[in-house]
CSV table of C-alpha atoms in Angstrom, one decimal:
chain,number,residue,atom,x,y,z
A,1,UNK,CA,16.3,-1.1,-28.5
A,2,UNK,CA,19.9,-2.8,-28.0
A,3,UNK,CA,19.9,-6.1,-25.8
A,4,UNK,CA,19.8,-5.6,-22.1
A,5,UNK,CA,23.4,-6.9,-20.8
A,6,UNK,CA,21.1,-8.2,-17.4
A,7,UNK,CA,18.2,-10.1,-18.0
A,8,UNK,CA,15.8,-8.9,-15.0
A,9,UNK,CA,17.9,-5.3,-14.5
A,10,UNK,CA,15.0,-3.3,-17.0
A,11,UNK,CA,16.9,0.1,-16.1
A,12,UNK,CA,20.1,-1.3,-18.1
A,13,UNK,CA,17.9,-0.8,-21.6
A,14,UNK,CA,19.3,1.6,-23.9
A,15,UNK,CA,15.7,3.0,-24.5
A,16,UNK,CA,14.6,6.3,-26.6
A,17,UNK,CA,13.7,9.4,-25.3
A,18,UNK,CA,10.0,9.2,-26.6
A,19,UNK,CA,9.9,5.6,-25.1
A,20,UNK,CA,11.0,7.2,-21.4
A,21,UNK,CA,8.3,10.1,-22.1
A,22,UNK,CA,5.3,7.8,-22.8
A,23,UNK,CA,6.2,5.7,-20.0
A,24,UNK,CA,6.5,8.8,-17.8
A,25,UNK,CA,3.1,9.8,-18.7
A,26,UNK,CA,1.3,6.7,-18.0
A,27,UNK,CA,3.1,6.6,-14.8
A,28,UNK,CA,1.4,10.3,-13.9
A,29,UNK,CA,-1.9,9.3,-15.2
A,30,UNK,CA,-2.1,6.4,-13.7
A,31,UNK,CA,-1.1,8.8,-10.3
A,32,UNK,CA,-3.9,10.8,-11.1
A,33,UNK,CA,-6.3,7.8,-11.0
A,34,UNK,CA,-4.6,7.0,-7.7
A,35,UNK,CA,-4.5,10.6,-6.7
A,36,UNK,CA,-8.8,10.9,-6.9
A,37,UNK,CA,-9.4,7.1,-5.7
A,38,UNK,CA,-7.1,8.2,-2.4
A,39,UNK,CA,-8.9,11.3,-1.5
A,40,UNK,CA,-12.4,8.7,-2.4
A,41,UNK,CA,-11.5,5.9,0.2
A,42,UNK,CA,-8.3,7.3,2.4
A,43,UNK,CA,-10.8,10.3,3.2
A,44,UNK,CA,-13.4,7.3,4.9
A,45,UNK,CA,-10.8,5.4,6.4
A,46,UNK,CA,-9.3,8.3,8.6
A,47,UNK,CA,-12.7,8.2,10.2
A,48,UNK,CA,-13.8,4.9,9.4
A,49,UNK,CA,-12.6,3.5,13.6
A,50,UNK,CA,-14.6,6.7,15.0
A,51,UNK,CA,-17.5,6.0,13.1
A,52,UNK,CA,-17.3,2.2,13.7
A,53,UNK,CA,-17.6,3.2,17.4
A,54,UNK,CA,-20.7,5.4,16.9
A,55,UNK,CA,-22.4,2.4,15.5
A,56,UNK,CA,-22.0,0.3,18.3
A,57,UNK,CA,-18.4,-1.6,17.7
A,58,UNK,CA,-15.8,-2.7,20.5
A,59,UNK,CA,-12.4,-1.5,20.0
A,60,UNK,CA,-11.7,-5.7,19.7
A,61,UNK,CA,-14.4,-5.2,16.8
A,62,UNK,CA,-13.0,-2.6,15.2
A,63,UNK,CA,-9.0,-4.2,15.6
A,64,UNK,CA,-10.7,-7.2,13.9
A,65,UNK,CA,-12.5,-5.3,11.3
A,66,UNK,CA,-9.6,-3.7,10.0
A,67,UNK,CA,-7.6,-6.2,10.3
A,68,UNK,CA,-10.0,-9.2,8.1
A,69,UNK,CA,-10.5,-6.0,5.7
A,70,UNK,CA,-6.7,-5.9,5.1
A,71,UNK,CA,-6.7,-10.2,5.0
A,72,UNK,CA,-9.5,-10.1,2.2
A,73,UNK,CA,-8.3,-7.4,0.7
A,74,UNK,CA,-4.7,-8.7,0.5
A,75,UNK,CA,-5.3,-12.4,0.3
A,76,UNK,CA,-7.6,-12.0,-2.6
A,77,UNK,CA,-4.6,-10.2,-4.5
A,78,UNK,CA,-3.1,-13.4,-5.0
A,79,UNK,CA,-5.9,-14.7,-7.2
A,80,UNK,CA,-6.2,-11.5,-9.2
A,81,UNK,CA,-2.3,-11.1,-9.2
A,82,UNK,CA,-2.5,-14.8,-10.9
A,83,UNK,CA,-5.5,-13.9,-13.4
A,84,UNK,CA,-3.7,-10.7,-14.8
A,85,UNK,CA,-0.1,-13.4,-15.5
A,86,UNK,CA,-2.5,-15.1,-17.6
A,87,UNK,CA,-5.3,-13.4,-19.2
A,88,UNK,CA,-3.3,-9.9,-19.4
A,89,UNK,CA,-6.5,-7.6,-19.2
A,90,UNK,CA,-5.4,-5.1,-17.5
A,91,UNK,CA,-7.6,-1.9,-18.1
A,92,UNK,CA,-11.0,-4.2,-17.7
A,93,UNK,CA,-9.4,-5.7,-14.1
A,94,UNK,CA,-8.4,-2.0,-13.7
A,95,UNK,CA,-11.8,-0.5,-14.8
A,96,UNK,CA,-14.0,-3.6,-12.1
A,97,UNK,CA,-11.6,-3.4,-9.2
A,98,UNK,CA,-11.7,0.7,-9.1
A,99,UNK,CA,-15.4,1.0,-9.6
A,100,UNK,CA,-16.3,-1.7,-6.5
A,101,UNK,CA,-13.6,0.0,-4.5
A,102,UNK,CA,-14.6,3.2,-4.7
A,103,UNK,CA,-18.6,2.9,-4.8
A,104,UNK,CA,-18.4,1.2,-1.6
A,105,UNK,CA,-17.3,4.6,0.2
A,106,UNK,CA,-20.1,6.7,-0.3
A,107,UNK,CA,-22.4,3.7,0.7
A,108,UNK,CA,-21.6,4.1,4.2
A,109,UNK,CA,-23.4,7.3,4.4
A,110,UNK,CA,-26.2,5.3,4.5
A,111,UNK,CA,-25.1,2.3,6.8
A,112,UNK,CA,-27.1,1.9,10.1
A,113,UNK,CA,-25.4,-0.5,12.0
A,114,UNK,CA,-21.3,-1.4,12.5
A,115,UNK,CA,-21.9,-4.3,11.1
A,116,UNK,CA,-23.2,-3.1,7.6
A,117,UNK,CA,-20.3,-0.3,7.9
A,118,UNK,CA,-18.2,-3.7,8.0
A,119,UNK,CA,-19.1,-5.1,4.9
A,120,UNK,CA,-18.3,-1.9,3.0
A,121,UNK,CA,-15.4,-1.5,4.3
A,122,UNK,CA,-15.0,-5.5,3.1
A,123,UNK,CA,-16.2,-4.6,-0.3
A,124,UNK,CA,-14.2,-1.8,-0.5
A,125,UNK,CA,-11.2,-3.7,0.2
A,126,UNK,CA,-11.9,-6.2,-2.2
A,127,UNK,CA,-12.3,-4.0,-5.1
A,128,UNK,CA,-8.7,-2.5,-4.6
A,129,UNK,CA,-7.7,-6.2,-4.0
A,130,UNK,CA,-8.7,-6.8,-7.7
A,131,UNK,CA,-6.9,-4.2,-9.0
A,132,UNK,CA,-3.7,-3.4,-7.1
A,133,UNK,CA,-1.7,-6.1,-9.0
A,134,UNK,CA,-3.1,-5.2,-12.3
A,135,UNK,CA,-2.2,-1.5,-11.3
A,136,UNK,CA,1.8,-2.6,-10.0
A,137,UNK,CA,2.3,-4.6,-13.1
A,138,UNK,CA,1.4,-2.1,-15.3
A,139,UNK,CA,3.6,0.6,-13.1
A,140,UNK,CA,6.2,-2.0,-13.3
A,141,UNK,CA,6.3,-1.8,-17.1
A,142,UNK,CA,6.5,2.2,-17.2
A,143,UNK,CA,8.9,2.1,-14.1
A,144,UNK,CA,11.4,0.0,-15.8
A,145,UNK,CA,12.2,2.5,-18.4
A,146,UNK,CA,13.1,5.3,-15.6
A,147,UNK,CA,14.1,3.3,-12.7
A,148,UNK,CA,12.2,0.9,-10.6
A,149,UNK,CA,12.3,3.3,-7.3
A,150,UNK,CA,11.9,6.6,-8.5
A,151,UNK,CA,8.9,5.2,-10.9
A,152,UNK,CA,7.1,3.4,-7.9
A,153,UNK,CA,8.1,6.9,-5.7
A,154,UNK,CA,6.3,9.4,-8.4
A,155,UNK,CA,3.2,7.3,-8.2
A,156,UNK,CA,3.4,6.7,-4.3
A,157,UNK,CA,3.9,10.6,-3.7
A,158,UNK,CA,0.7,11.3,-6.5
A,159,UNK,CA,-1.2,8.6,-4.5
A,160,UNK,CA,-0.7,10.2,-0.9
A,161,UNK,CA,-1.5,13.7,-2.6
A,162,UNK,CA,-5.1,12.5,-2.9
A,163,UNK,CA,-4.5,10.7,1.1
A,164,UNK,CA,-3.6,13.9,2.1
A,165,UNK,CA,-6.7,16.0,0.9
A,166,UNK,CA,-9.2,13.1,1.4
A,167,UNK,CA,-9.3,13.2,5.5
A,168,UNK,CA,-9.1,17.5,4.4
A,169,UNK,CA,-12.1,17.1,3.2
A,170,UNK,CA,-13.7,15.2,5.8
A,171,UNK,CA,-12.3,17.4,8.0
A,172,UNK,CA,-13.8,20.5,6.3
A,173,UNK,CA,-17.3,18.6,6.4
A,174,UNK,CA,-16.6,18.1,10.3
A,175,UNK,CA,-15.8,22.0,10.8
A,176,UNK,CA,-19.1,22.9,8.9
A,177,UNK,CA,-21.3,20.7,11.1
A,178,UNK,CA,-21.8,17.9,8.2
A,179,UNK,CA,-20.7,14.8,10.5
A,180,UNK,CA,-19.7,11.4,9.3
A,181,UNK,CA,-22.7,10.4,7.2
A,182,UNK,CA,-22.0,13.7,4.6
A,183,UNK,CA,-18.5,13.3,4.8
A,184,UNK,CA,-18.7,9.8,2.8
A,185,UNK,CA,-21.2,11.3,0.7
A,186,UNK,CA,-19.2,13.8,-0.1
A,187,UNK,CA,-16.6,11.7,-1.1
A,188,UNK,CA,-18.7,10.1,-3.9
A,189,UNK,CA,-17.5,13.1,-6.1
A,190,UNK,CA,-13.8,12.0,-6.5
A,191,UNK,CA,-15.0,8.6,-6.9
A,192,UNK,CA,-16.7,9.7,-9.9
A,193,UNK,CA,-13.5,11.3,-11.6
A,194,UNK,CA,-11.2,8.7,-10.6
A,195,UNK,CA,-13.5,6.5,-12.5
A,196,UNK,CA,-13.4,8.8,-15.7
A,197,UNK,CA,-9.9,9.0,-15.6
A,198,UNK,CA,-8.8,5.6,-15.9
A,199,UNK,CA,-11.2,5.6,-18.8
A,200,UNK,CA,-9.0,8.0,-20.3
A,201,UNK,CA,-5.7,6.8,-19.4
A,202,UNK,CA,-6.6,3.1,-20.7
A,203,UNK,CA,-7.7,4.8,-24.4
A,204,UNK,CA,-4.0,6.8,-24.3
A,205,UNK,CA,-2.3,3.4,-23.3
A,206,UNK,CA,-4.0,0.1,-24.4
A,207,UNK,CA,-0.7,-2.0,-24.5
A,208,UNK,CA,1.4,-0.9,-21.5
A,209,UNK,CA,3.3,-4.9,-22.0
A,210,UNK,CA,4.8,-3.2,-24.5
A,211,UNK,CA,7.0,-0.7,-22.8
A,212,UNK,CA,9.1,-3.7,-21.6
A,213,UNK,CA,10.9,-6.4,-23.5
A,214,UNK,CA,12.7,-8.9,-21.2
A,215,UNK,CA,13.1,-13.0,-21.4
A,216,UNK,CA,12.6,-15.4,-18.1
A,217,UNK,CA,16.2,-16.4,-18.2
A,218,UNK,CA,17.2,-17.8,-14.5
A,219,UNK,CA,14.7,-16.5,-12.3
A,220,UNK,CA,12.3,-20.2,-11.6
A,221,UNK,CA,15.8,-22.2,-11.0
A,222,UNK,CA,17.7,-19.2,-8.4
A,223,UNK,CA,15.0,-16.8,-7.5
A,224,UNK,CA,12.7,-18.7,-5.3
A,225,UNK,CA,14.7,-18.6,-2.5
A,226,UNK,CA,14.9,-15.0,-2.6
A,227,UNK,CA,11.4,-14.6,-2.9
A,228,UNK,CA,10.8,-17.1,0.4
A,229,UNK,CA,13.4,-14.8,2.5
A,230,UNK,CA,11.9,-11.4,0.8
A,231,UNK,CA,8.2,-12.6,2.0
A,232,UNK,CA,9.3,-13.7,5.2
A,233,UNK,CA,11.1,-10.5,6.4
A,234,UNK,CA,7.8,-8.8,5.3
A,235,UNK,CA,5.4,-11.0,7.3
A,236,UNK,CA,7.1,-10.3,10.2
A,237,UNK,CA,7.9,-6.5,9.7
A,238,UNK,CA,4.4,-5.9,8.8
A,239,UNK,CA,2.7,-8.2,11.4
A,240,UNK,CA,4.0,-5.2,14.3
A,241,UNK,CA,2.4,-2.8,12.4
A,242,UNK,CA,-0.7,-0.6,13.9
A,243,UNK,CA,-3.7,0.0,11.9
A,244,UNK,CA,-4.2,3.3,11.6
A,245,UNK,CA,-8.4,2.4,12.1
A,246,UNK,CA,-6.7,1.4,15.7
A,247,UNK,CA,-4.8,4.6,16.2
A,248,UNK,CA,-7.9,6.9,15.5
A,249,UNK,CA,-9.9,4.7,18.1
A,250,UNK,CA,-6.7,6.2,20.6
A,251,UNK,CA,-7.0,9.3,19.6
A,252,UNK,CA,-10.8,9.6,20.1
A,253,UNK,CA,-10.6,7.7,23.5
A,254,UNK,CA,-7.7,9.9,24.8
A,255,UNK,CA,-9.7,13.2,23.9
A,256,UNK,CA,-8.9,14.4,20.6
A,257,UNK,CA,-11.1,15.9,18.8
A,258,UNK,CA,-13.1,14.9,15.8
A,259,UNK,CA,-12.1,17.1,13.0
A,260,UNK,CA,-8.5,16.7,14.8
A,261,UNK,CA,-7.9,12.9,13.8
A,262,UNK,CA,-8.2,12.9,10.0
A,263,UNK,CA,-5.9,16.0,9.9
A,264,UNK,CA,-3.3,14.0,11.8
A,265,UNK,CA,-4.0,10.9,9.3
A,266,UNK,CA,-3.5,14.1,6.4
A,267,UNK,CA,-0.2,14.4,7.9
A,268,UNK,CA,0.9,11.0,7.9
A,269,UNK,CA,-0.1,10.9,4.6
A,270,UNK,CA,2.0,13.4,3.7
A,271,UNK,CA,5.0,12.1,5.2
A,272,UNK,CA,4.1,8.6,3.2
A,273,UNK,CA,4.7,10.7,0.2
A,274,UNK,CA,7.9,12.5,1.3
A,275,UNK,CA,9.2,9.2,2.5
A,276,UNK,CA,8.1,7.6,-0.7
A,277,UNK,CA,10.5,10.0,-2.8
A,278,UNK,CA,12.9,9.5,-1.0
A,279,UNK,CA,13.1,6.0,-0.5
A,280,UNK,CA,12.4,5.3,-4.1
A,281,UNK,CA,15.7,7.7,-5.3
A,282,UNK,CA,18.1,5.6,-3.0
A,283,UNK,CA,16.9,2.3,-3.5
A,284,UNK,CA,17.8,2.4,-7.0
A,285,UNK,CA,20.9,3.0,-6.0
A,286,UNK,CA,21.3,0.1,-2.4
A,287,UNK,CA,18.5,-1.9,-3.9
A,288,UNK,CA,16.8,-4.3,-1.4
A,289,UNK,CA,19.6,-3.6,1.3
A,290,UNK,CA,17.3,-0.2,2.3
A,291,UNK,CA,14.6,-2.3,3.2
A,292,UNK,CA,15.7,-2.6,7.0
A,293,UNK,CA,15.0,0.9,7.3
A,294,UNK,CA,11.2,-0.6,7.7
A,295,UNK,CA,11.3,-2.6,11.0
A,296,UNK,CA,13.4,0.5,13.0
A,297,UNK,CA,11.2,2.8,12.1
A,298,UNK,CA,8.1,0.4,12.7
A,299,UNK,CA,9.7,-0.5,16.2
A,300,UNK,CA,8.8,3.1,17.3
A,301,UNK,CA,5.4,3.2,16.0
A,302,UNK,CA,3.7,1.6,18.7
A,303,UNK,CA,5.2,2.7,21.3
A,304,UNK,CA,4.0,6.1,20.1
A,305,UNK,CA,0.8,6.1,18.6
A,306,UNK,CA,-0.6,4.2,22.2
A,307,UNK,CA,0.8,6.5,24.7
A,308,UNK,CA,-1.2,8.5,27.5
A,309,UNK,CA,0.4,12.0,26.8
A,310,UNK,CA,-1.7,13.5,23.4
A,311,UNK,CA,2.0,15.0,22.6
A,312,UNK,CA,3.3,11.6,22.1
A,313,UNK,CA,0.2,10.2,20.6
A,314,UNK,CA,0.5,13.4,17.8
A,315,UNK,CA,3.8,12.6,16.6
A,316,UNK,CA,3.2,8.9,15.9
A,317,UNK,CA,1.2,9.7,12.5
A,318,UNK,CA,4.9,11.4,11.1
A,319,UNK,CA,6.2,7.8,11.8
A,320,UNK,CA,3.3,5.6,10.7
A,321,UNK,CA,3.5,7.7,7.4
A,322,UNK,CA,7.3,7.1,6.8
A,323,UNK,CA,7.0,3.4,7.2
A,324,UNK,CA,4.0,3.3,4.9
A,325,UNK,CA,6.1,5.3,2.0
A,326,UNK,CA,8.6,2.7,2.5
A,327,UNK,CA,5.9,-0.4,2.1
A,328,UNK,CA,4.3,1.4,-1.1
A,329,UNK,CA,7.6,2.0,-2.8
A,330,UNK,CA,10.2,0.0,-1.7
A,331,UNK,CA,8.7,-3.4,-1.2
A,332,UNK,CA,6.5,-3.0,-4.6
A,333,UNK,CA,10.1,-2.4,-6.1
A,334,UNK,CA,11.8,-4.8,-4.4
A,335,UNK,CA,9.1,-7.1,-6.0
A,336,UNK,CA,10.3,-5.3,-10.3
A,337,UNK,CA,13.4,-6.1,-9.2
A,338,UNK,CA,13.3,-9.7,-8.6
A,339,UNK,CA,10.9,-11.3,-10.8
A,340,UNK,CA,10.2,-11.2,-14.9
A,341,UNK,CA,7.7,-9.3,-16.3
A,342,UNK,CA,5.5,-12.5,-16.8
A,343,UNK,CA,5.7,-13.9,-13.1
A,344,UNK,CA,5.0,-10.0,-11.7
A,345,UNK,CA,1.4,-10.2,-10.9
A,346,UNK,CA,1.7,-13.7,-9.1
A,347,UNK,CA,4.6,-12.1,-6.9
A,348,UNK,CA,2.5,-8.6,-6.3
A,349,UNK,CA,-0.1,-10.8,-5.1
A,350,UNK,CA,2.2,-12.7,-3.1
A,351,UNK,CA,3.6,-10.3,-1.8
A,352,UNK,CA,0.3,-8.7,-1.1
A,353,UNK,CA,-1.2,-12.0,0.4
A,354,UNK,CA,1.8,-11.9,3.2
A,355,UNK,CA,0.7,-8.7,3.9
A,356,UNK,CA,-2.9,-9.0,4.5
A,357,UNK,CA,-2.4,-12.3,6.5
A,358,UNK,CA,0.3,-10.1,8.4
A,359,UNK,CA,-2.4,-7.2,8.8
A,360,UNK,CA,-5.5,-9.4,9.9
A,361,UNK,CA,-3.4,-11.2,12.7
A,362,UNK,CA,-1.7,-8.4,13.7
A,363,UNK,CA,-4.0,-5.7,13.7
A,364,UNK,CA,-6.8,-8.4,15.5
A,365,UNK,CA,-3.7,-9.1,18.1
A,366,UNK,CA,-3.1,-5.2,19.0
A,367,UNK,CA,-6.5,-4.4,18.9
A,368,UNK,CA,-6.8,-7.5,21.9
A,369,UNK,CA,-4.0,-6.2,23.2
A,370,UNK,CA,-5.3,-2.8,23.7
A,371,UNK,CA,-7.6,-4.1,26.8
A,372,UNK,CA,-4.5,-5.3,28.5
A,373,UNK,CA,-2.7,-2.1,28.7
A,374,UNK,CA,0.3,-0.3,27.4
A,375,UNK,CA,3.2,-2.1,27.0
A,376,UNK,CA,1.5,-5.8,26.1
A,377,UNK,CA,1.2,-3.7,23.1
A,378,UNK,CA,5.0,-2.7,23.1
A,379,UNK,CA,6.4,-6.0,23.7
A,380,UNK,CA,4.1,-7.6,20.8
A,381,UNK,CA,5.0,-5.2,18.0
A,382,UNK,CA,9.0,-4.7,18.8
A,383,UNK,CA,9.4,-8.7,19.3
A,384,UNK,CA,7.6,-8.9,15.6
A,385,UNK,CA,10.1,-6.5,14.5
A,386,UNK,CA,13.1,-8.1,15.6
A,387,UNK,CA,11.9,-11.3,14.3
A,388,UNK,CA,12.1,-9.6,10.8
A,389,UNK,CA,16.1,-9.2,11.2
A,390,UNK,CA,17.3,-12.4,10.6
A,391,UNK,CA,15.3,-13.1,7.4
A,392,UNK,CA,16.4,-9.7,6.0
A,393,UNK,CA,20.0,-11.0,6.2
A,394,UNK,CA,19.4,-14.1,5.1
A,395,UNK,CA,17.1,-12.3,1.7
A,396,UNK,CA,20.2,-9.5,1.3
A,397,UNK,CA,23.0,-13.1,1.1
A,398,UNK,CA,20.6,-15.4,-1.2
A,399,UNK,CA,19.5,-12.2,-3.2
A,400,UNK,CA,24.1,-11.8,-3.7
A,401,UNK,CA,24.3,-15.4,-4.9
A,402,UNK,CA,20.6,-14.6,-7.2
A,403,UNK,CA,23.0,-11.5,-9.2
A,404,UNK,CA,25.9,-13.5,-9.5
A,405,UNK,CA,24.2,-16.4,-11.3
A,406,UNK,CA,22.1,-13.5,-13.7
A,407,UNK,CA,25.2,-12.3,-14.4
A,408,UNK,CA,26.8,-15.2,-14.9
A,409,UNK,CA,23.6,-16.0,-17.5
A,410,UNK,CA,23.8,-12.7,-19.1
């Protein structure tokens, strides 16, 4: 492996061919894992709003449900995002983190009130809280070898595979008279394999570290300031963003029908993994530049997904999932490209603490909101949007000066 001419610029490595091939492969497999554990809990959270309704829960409860899941769930990352920087076990964070996510789904089968279905949904959240920065470091590692984008995009676009056949699945229990309770049940089966999997995949790949050889050089002196604009510009992009929990509560209030609204969420999904694809391609080539593709296509969300014609309220999903591929891929990117190898689980869970805080406060606002009428909504998640412009430009300048001085290093 000759010396990389850029210290923090891992697609500049002159690396072999079998080195690009294993990394590659853990990249799929680790897709797979993703793949199964999507169809597992994406499958209970197209439905999850619905069925928090059936229980007995407000459309308030069910904004602030969502959005506290997404805080713990997020927040939490920080902490496990810290632990995997300095203990480095990766397939035993990996191993506890899948297993509470994912057993949590089938439990709500057997959940009697909203407030139990709450705590799963909790629990649930804070097992993929454990192991989503274990999971983006080791991608990271693999991804540098084949480019940051297109390795975050191939596991984004596995991931919503499984997103995409998950609410299919419910849906198919719905048509055949099963209801909400077998639907989770159901659901325990993919849990099962996704589990099995990553027992596999961390036997084939015990030391994924070692895919990626790279020294701290300037980052802690000229890279803070980036990260304080980058985190910034997400907070606010992500704080005008609709929980989809909220959407579905729409959907069922303005008529749709049952089976209807996790086929919708099927579709957003697979637009997440279109949009992922391409995203991923071009921001190898613009880098963080492409991320204010997020806030306009966020700005149109709401107005969208909360409208009284079912037309307009339809479309909204093909939105929501384009801005989703762009948080998976681009912002867990944007994240590679910036920091070291040893610093990349503190900034996952960061970045993934912004985004829960951003989640909780503004999916509880919306879901206030909602009782006030139309464009109370409107006004809240465009003004959060455009509040996300100036710290964009303010990230794309510091992050200009950032490459000049790496450069200047190399």
């Amino acid at each position: 492996m000759r010396k990389p001419s850029k210290p923090f610029s891992p697609t500049t490595f002159g690396l072999s061919s079998e080195l690009r091939r294993q990394a590659l492969r853990l990249i799929l497999l680790l897709g797979l894992v993703s793949l199964l554990a999507d169809v597992t809990y994406e499958g209970a959270r197209s439905v999850v709003g619905p069925y928090l309704a059936i229980l007995g829960a407000s459309a308030f409860a069910i904004g602030f449900v969502s959005g506290f899941s997404e805080l713990l769930g997020y927040v939490f990352r920080l902490a496990s995002g810290s632990l995997v920087d300095r203990f480095r076990k990766y397939w035993s964070m990996l191993f506890l983190g899948y297993f509470i996510n994912l057993v949590s789904v089938p439990l709500l089968a057997l959940a009697g009130r909203w407030e139990v279905a709450a705590l799963l949904v909790f629990a649930e959240r804070l097992g993929k809280a454990i192991r989503t920065p274990v999971r983006d470091v080791v991608l990271s590692y693999a991804s540098s070898n084949i480019g940051l984008g297109k390795g975050y995009a191939l596991h984004e676009a596995l991931d919503q595979l499984g997103a995409i056949l998950g609410p299919f699945i419910v849906a198919a229990v719905f048509l055949f008279g099963g209801g909400y309770r077998k639907g989770f049940a159901v659901l325990a089966v993919p849990a099962a394999l996704a589990l099995i999997t990553l027992s596999l995949v961390a036997r084939a790949h015990p030391k994924p570290e070692r895919m990626e050889k790279v020294s701290d050089g300037v980052y802690v002196a000229e890279g803070a300031g980036v990260v304080k604009a980058y985190l910034l510009f997400v907070g606010f992009s992500v704080a005008g963003f609709a929980p989809y929990q909220l959407i579905a509560y729409h959907m069922s209030a303005s008529g749709f029908a049952d089976a209807t609204i996790p086929l919708l969420f099927s579709l957003a999904m697979g637009v997440d993994a279109l949009a992922a694809l391409v995203v991923g391609r071009y921001f190898d080539r613009f880098g963080l530049s492409l991320l204010v593709a997020i806030p306009i296509f966020t700005a149109f969300v709401t107005p969208l997904a909360f409208a009284e014609k079912q037309l307009l309220i339809a479309f909204a999903p093909i939105l929501w999932g384009a801005v989703m591929g762009m948080h998976e891929t681009i912002l867990r990117a944007g994240v590679a490209k910036i920091l070291p190898p040893t610093k990349r689980g503190i900034g996952f869970g960061a970045l993934n603490a912004v985004l829960g805080i951003s989640w909780f406060f503004g999916g509880s606002a919306l879901g206030w909101l909602y009782g006030l009428g139309y464009w109370y909504l409107v006004a809240f998640s465009v003004a959060l949007e455009l509040c996300s412009i100036p710290p964009f430009i303010l990230l794309i300048r510091r992050m200009k000066r950032y490459q000049a001085k790496v450069n200047q290093s190399a």
